[in-house]
CSV table of C-alpha atoms in Angstrom, one decimal:
chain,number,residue,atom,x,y,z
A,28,UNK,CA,0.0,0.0,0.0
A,29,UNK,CA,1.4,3.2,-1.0
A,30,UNK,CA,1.6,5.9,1.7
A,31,UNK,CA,1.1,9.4,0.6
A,32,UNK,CA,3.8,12.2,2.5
A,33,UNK,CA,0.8,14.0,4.4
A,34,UNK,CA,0.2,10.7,5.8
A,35,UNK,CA,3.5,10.1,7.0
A,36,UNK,CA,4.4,9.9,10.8
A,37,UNK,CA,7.0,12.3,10.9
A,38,UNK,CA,7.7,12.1,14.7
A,39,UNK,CA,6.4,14.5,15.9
A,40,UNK,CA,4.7,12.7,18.7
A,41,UNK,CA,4.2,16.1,21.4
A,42,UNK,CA,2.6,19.0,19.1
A,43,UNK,CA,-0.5,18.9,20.0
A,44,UNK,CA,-3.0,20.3,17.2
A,45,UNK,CA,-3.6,24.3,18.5
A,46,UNK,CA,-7.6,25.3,19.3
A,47,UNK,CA,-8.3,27.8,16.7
A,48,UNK,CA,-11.5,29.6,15.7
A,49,UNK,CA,-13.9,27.5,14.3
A,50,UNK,CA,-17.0,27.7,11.9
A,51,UNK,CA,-19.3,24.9,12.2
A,52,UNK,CA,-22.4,24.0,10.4
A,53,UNK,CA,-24.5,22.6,13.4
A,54,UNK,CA,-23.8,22.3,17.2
A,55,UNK,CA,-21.4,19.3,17.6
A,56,UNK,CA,-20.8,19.4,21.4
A,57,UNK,CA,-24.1,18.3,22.2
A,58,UNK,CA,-24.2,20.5,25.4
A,59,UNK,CA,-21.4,18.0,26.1
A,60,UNK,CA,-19.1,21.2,26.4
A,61,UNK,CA,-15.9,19.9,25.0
A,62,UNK,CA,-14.2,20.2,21.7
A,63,UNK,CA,-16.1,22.8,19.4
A,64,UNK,CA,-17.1,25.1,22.1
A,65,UNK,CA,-17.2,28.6,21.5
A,66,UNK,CA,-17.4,28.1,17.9
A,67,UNK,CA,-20.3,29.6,16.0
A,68,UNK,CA,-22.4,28.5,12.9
A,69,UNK,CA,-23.1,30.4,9.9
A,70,UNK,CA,-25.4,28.1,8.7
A,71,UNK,CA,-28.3,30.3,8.4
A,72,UNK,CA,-26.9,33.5,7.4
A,73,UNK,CA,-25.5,34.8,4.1
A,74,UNK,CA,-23.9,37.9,2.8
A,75,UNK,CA,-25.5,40.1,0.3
A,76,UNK,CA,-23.3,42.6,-1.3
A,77,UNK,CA,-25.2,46.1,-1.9
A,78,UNK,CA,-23.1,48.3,-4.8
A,79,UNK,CA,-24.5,51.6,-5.2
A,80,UNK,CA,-22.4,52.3,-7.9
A,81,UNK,CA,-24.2,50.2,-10.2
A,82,UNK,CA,-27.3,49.7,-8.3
A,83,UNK,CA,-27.5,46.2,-7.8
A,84,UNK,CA,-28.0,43.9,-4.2
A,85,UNK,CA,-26.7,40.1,-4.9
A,86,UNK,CA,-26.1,37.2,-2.8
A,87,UNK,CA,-21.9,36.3,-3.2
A,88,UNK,CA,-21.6,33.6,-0.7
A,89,UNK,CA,-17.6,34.1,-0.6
A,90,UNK,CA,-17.8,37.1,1.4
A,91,UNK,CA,-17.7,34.6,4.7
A,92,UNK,CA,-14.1,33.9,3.4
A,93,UNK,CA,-13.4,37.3,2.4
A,94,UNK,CA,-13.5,36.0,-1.2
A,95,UNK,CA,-16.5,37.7,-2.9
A,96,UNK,CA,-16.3,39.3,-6.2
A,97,UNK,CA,-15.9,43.2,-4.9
A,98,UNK,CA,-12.7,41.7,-2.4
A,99,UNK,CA,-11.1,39.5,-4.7
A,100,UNK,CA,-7.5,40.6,-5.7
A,101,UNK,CA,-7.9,43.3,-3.6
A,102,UNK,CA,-5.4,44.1,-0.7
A,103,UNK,CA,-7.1,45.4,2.3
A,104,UNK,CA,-5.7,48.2,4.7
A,105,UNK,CA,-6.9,49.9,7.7
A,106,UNK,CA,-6.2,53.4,6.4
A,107,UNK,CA,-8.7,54.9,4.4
A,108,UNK,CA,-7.0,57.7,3.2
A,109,UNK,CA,-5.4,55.3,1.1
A,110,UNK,CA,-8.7,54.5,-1.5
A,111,UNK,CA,-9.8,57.9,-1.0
A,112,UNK,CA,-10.9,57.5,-4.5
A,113,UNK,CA,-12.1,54.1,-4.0
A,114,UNK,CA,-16.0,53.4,-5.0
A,115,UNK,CA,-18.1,52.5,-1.5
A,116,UNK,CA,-20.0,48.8,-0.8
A,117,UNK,CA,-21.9,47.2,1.7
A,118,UNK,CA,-21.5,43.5,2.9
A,119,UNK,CA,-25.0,43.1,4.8
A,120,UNK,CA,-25.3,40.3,7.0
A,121,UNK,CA,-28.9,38.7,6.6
A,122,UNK,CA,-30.2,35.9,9.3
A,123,UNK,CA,-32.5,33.9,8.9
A,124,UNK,CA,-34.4,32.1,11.4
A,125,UNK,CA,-38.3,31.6,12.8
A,126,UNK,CA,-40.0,33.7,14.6
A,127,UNK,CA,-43.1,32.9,16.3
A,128,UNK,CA,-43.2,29.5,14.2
A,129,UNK,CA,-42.8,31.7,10.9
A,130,UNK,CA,-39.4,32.1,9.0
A,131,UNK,CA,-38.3,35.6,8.9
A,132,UNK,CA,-34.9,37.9,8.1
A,133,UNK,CA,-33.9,37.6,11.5
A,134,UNK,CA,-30.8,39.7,11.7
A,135,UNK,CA,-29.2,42.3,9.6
A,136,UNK,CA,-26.1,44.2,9.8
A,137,UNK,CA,-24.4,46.1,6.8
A,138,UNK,CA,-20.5,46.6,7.0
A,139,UNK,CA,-18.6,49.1,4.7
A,140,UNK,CA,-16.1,48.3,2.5
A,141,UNK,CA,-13.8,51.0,-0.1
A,142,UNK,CA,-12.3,49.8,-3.0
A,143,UNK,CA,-9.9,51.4,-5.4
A,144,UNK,CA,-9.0,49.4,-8.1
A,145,UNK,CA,-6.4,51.4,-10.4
A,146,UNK,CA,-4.0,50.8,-7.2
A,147,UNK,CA,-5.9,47.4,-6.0
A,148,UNK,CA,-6.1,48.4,-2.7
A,149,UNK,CA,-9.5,48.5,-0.4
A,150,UNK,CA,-10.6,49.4,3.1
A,151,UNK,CA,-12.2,47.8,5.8
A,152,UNK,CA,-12.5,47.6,9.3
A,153,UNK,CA,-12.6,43.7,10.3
A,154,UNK,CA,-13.8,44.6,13.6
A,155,UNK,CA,-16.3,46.0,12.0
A,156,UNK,CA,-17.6,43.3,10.2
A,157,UNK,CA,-17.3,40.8,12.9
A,158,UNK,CA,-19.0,42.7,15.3
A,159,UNK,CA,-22.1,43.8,12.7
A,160,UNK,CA,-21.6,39.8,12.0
A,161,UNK,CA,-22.5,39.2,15.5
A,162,UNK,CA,-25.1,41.7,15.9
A,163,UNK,CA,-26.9,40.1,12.9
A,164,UNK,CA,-26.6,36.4,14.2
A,165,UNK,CA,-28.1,37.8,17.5
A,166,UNK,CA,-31.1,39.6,15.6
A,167,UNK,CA,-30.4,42.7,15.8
A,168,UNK,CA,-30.7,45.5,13.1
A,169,UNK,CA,-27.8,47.9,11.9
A,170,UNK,CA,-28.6,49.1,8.8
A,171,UNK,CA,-29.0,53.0,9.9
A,172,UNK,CA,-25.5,54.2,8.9
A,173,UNK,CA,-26.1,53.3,5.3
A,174,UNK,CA,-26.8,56.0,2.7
A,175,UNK,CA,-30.6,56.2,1.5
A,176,UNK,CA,-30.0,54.4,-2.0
A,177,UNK,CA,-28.2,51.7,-0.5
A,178,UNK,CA,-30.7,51.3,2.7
A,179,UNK,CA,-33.6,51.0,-0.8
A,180,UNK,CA,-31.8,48.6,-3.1
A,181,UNK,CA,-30.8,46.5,0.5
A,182,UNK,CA,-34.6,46.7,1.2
A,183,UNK,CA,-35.5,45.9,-2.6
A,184,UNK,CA,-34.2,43.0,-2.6
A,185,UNK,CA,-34.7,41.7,0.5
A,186,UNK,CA,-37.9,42.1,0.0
A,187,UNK,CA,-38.1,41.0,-3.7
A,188,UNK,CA,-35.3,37.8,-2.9
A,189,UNK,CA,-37.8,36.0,-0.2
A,190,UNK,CA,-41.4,37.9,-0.3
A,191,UNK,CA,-42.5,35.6,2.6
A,192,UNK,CA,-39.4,36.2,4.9
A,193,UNK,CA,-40.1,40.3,4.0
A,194,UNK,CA,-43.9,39.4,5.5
A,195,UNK,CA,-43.0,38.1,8.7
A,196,UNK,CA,-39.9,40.5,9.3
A,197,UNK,CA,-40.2,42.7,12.2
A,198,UNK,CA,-41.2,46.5,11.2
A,199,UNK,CA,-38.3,47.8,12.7
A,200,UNK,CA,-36.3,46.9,9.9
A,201,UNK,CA,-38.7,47.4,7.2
A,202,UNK,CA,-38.5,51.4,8.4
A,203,UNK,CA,-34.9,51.6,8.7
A,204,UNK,CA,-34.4,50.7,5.3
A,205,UNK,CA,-37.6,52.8,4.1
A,206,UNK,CA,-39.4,49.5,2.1
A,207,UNK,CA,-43.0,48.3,3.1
C-alpha cells in the first residue's frame, strides 16, 4: 500500500493540534461542552453585497471567506485615506431564522467596504464586520448608517429575494431601510 507524505508519521509525537477559531455548520458538542465550544455557525446566514455604484444587491456567498467578487485581488488596509478615490460597498449580513413558528430575516447588519481598483487596494474595518456579524446572528438590526439608495436597493431586494421572509420580518427593519 502506497503511503502518501501527508500521511506520513513524521515524529512528531508532542505537538498537539492548537484550538483555533472555528466555523461549524451545526452544534457538535451536544451540550457535552468539550471540543467545538465557542465556535459559532453560519449556517443560516448569508452575505449580500449592496453596490450603489451600479445599483445592484446580490447574494456572493464568498464574502464569509473574504472571497466575494468586490474583495477578490484586492489588498485590504486599515487606512482609508489610502482608497480615497475608492468606490463604497456594503456587505449586509442577513439571518435567517423563525419567529413565532414563521421564517423571517432575522438579523441584519451592513458593514462598509472601499475599493480602489487602479491601485488594487481597499478598506475595511474587520472589527467591523465581525461585530455587525454578530449583531446580525443575535437579531439585531444595523442598517442605519447606510446611505438612503443603499438602505432602498438592501430593502429591494430583501424584499423581492424572499417575499414571505419580508412578511414576517419585524417592522423595525422594514422602516430603517424605508421598504413596506
Amino acid at each position: 500500500m502506497r503511503e502518501f507524505d501527508q500521511f506520513k508519521n513524521k515524529g512528531e509525537s508532542s505537538d498537539k493540534k492548537k484550538n483555533q477559531f472555528t466555523i461549524i455548520k451545526d452544534d457538535s458538542t451536544d451540550g457535552h461542552g468539550g471540543y467545538g465550544v465557542g465556535s459559532i455557525s453560519l449556517e443560516n446566514m448569508t452575505p449580500v453585497i449592496v453596490d450603489p455604484n451600479e445599483d445592484e444587491a446580490y447574494v456572493d456567498m464568498g464574502a464569509l471567506h473574504a472571497r466575494s467578487k468586490v474583495e477578490k485581488r484586492i489588498k485590504f488596509i486599515t487606512d482609508r485615506e489610502v482608497v480615497k478615490n475608492g468606490l463604497k460597498y456594503w456587505i449586509a449580513w442577513v439571518t435567517v431564522d423563525h419567529q413565532e413558528g414563521k421564517p423571517c430575516y432575522h438579523g441584519v447588519a451592513a458593514s462598509e467596504i472601499v475599493v480602489d481598483r487602479s491601485i488594487k487596494r481597499g478598506y475595511k474595518s474587520m472589527p467591523e464586520h465581525v461585530n455587525h456579524m454578530d449583531k446580525s446572528l443575535k437579531g439585531r438590526f444595523v442598517v442605519d448608517h447606510l446611505d438612503e439608495k443603499s438602505k432602498k436597493l438592501l430593502g429591494g431586494y430583501l424584499r423581492d429575494f424572499k417575499p414571505e421572509l419580508w412578511e414576517n420580518t419585524a417592522q423595525e427593519l422594514k422602516d430603517s431601510l424605508g421598504v413596506q
